[in-house]
PDB file of C-alpha atoms in Angstrom:
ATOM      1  CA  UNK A  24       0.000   0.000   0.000  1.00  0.00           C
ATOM      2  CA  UNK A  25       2.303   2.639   0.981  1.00  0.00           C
ATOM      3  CA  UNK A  26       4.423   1.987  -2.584  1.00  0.00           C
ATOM      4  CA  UNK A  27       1.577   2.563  -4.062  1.00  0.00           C
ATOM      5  CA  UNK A  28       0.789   6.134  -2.310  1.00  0.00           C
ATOM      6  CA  UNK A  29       4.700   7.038  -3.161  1.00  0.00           C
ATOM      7  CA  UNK A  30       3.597   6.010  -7.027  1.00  0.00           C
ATOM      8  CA  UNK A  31       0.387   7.890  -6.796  1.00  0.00           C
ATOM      9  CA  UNK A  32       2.286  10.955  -5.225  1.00  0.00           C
ATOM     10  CA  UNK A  33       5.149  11.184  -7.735  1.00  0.00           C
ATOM     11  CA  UNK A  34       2.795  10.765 -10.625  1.00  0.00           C
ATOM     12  CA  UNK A  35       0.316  14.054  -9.489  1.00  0.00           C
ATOM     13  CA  UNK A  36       3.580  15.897  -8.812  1.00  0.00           C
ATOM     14  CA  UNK A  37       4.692  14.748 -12.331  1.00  0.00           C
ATOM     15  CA  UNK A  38       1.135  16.267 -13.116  1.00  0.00           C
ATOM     16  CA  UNK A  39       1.756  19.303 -11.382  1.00  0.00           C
ATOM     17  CA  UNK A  40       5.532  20.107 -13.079  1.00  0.00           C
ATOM     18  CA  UNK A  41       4.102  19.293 -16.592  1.00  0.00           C
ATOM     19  CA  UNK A  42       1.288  21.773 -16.187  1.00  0.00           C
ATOM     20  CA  UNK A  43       3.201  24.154 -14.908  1.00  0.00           C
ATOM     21  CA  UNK A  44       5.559  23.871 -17.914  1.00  0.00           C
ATOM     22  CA  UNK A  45       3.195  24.272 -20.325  1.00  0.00           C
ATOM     23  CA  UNK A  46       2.136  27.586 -19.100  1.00  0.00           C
ATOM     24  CA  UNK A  47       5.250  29.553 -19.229  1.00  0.00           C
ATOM     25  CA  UNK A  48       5.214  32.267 -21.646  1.00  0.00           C
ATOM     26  CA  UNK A  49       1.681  32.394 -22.023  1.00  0.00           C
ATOM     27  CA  UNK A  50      -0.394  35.808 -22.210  1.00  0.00           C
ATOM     28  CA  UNK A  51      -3.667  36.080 -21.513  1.00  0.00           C
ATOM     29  CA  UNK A  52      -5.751  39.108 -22.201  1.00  0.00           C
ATOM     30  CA  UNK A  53      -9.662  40.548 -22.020  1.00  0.00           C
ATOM     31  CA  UNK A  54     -11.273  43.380 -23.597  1.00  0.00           C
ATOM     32  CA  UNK A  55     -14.849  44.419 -22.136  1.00  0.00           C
ATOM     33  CA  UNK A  56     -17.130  46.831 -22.604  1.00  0.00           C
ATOM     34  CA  UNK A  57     -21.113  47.602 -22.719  1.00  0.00           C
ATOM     35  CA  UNK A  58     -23.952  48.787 -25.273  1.00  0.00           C
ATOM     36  CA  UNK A  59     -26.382  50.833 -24.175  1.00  0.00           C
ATOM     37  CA  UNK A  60     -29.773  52.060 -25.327  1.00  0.00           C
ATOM     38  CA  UNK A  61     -29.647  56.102 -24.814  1.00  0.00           C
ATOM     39  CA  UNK A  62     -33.306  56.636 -24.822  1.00  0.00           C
ATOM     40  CA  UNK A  63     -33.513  60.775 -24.671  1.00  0.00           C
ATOM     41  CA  UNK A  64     -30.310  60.885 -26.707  1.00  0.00           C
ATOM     42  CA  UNK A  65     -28.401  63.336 -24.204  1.00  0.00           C
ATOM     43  CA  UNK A  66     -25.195  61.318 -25.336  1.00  0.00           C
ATOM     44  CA  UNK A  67     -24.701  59.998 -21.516  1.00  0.00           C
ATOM     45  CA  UNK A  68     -25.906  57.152 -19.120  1.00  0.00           C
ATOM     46  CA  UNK A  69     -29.337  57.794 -16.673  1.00  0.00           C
ATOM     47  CA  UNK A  70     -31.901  55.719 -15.234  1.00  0.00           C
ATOM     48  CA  UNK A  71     -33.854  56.174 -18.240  1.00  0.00           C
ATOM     49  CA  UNK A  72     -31.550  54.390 -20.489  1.00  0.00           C
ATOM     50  CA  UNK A  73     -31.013  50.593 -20.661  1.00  0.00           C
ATOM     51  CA  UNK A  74     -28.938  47.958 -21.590  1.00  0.00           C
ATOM     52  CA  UNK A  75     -28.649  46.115 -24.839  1.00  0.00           C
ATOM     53  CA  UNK A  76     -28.622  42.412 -24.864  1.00  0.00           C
ATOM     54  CA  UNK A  77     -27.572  40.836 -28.139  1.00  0.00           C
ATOM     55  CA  UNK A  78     -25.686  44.027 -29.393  1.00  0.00           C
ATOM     56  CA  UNK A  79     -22.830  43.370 -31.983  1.00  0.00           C
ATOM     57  CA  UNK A  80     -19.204  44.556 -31.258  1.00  0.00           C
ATOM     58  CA  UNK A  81     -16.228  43.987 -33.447  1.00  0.00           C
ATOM     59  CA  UNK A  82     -12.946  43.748 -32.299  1.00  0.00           C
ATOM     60  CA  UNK A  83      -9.778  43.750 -34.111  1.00  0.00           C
ATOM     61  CA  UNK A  84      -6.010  43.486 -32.643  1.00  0.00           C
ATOM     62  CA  UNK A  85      -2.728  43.529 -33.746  1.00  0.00           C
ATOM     63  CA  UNK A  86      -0.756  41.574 -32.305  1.00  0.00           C
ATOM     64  CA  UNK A  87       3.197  42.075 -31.575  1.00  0.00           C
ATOM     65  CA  UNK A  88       4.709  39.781 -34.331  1.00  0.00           C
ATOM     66  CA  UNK A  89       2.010  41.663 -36.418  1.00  0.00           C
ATOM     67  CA  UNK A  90      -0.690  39.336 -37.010  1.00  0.00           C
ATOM     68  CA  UNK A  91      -4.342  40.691 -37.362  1.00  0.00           C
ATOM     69  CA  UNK A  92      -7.058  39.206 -35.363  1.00  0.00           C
ATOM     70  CA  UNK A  93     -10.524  39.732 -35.429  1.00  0.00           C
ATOM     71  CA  UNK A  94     -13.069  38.982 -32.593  1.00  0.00           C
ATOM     72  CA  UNK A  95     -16.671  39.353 -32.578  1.00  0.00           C
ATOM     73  CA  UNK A  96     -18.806  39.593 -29.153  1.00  0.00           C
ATOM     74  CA  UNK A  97     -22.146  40.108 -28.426  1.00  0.00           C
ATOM     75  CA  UNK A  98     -23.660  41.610 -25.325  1.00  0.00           C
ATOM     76  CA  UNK A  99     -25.281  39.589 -22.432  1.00  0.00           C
ATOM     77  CA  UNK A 100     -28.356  40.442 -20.633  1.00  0.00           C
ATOM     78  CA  UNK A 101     -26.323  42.916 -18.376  1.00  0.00           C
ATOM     79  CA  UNK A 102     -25.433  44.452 -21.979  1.00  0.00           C
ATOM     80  CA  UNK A 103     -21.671  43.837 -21.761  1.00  0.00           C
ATOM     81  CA  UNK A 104     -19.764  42.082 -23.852  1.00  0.00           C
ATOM     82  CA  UNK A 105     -16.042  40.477 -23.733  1.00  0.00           C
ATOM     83  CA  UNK A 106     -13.583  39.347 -26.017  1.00  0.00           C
ATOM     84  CA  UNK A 107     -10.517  36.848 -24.067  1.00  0.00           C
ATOM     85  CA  UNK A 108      -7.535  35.161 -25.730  1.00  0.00           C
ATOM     86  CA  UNK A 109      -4.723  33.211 -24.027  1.00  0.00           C
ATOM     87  CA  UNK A 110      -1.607  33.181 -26.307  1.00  0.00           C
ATOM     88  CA  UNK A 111       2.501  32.931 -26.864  1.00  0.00           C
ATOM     89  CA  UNK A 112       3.947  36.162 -24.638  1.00  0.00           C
ATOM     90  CA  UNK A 113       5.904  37.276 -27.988  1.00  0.00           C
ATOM     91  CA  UNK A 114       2.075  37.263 -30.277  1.00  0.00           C
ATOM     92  CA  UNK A 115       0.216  39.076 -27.330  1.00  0.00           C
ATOM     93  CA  UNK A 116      -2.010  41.878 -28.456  1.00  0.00           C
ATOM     94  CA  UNK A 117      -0.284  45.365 -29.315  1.00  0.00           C
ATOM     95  CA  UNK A 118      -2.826  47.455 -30.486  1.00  0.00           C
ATOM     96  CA  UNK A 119      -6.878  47.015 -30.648  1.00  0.00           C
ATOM     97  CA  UNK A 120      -9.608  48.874 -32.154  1.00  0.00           C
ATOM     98  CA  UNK A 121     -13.831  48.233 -30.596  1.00  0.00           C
ATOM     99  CA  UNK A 122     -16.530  49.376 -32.946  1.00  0.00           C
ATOM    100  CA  UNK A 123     -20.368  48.242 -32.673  1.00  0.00           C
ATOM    101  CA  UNK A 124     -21.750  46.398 -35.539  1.00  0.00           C
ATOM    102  CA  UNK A 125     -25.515  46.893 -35.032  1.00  0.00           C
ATOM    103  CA  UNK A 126     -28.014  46.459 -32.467  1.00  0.00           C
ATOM    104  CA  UNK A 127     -31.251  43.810 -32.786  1.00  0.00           C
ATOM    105  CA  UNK A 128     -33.387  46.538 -30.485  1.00  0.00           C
ATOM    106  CA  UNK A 129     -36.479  46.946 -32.374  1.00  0.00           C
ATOM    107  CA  UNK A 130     -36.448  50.627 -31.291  1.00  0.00           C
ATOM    108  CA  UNK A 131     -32.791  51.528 -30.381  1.00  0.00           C
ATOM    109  CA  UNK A 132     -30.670  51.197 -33.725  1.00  0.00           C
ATOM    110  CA  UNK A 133     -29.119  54.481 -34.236  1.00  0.00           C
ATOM    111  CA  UNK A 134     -25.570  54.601 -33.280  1.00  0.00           C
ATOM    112  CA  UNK A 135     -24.896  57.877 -31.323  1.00  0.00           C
ATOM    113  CA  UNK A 136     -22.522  60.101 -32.176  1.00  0.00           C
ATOM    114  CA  UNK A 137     -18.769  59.580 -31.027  1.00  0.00           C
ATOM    115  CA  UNK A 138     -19.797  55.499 -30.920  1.00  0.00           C
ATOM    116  CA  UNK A 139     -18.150  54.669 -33.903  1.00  0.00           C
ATOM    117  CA  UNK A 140     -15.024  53.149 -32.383  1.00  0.00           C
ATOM    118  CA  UNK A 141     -12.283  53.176 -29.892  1.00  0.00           C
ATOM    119  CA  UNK A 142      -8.950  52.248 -30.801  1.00  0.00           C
ATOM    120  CA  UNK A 143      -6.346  52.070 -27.801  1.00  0.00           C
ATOM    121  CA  UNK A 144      -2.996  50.580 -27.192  1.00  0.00           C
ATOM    122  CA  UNK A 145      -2.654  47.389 -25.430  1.00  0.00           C
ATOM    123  CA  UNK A 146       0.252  47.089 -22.698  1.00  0.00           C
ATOM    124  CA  UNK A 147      -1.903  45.480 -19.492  1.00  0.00           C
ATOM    125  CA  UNK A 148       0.241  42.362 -18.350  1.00  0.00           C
ATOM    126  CA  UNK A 149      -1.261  38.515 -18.457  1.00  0.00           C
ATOM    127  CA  UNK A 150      -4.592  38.315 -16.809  1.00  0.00           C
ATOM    128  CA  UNK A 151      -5.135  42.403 -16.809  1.00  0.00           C
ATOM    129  CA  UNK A 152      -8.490  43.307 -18.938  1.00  0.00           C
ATOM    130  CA  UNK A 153      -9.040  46.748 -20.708  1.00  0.00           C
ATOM    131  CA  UNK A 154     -12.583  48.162 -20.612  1.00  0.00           C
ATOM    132  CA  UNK A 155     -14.033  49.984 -23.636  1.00  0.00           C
ATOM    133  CA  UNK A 156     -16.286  53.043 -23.163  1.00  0.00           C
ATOM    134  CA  UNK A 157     -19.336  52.539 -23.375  1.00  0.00           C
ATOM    135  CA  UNK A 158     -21.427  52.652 -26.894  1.00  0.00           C
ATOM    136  CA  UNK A 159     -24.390  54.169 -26.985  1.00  0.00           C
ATOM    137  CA  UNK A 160     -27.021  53.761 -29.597  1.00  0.00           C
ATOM    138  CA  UNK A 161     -30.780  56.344 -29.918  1.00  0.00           C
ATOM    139  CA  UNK A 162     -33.916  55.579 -30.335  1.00  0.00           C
ATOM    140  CA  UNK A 163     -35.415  56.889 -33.929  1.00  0.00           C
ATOM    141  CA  UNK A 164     -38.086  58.913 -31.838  1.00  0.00           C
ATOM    142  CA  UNK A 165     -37.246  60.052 -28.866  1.00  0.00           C
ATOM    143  CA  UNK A 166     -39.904  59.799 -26.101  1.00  0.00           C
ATOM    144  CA  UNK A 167     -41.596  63.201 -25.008  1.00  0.00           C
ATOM    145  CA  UNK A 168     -40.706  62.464 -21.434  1.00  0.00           C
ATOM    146  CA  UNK A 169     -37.246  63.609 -22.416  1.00  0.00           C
ATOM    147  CA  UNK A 170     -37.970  66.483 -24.293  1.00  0.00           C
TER     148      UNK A 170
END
């Protein structure tokens, strides 16, 4: 029994080191953000306004050996959305650019003005996430309540 605990041992520390191995040098990153619905169109965020599940976002990245990568995300029911990626240290993300694709809101489909993208420079360290202002799309009528 007891060579059989020393077997068991060895083997989950040999478990253990291999895991381990395989890890080094990876990068992992996150990029979040949210969609919202601005309902009076007043370009910021008030209890009138809501969130918008099932929004499109598109993200793209370059990464540091200069490979493009392109990400697409959609928004929960808390209207965020979030783009991850675990990856070699020397391909990890340099530069990225968020821009909304289009929102399924039967009455919220205009994008608002200064929505049309964020680009920003990427230099958090493994496990670090970046969050993306939020995007704000109108209403085609606005409600009189707000006017």
């Amino acid at each position: 029994m007891e060579a059989h605990q020393k077997k068991t041992l060895l083997l989950g520390f040999l478990l253990l080191f291999t895991v381990f191995l395989s890890g080094v040098g990876a990068w992992t990153g996150e990029i979040h953000g949210r969609v919202v619905c601005d309902v009076c169109g007043d370009s910021s965020v008030g209890p009138e306004d809501h969130v918008l599940e099932g929004a499109e976002v598109a993200v793209l990245c370059i990464t540091k050996s200069g490979e493009v990568l392109n990400y697409q995300a959609f928004t929960n029911s808390k209207g965020i959305y979030t783009v991850a990626e675990t990856m070699p240290e020397s391909d990890r993300w340099d530069a990225c650019l968020a821009r909304p694709i289009s929102s399924f809101h039967e009455h919220c489909t205009h994008l608002g003005e200064g929505s049309s993208g964020v680009k920003f420079g990427y230099n958090h360290p493994s496990g670090y996430s970046h969050t993306v202002r939020t995007f704000l799309y109108r209403p085609t009528i606005v409600p009189t309540y707000c006017i």
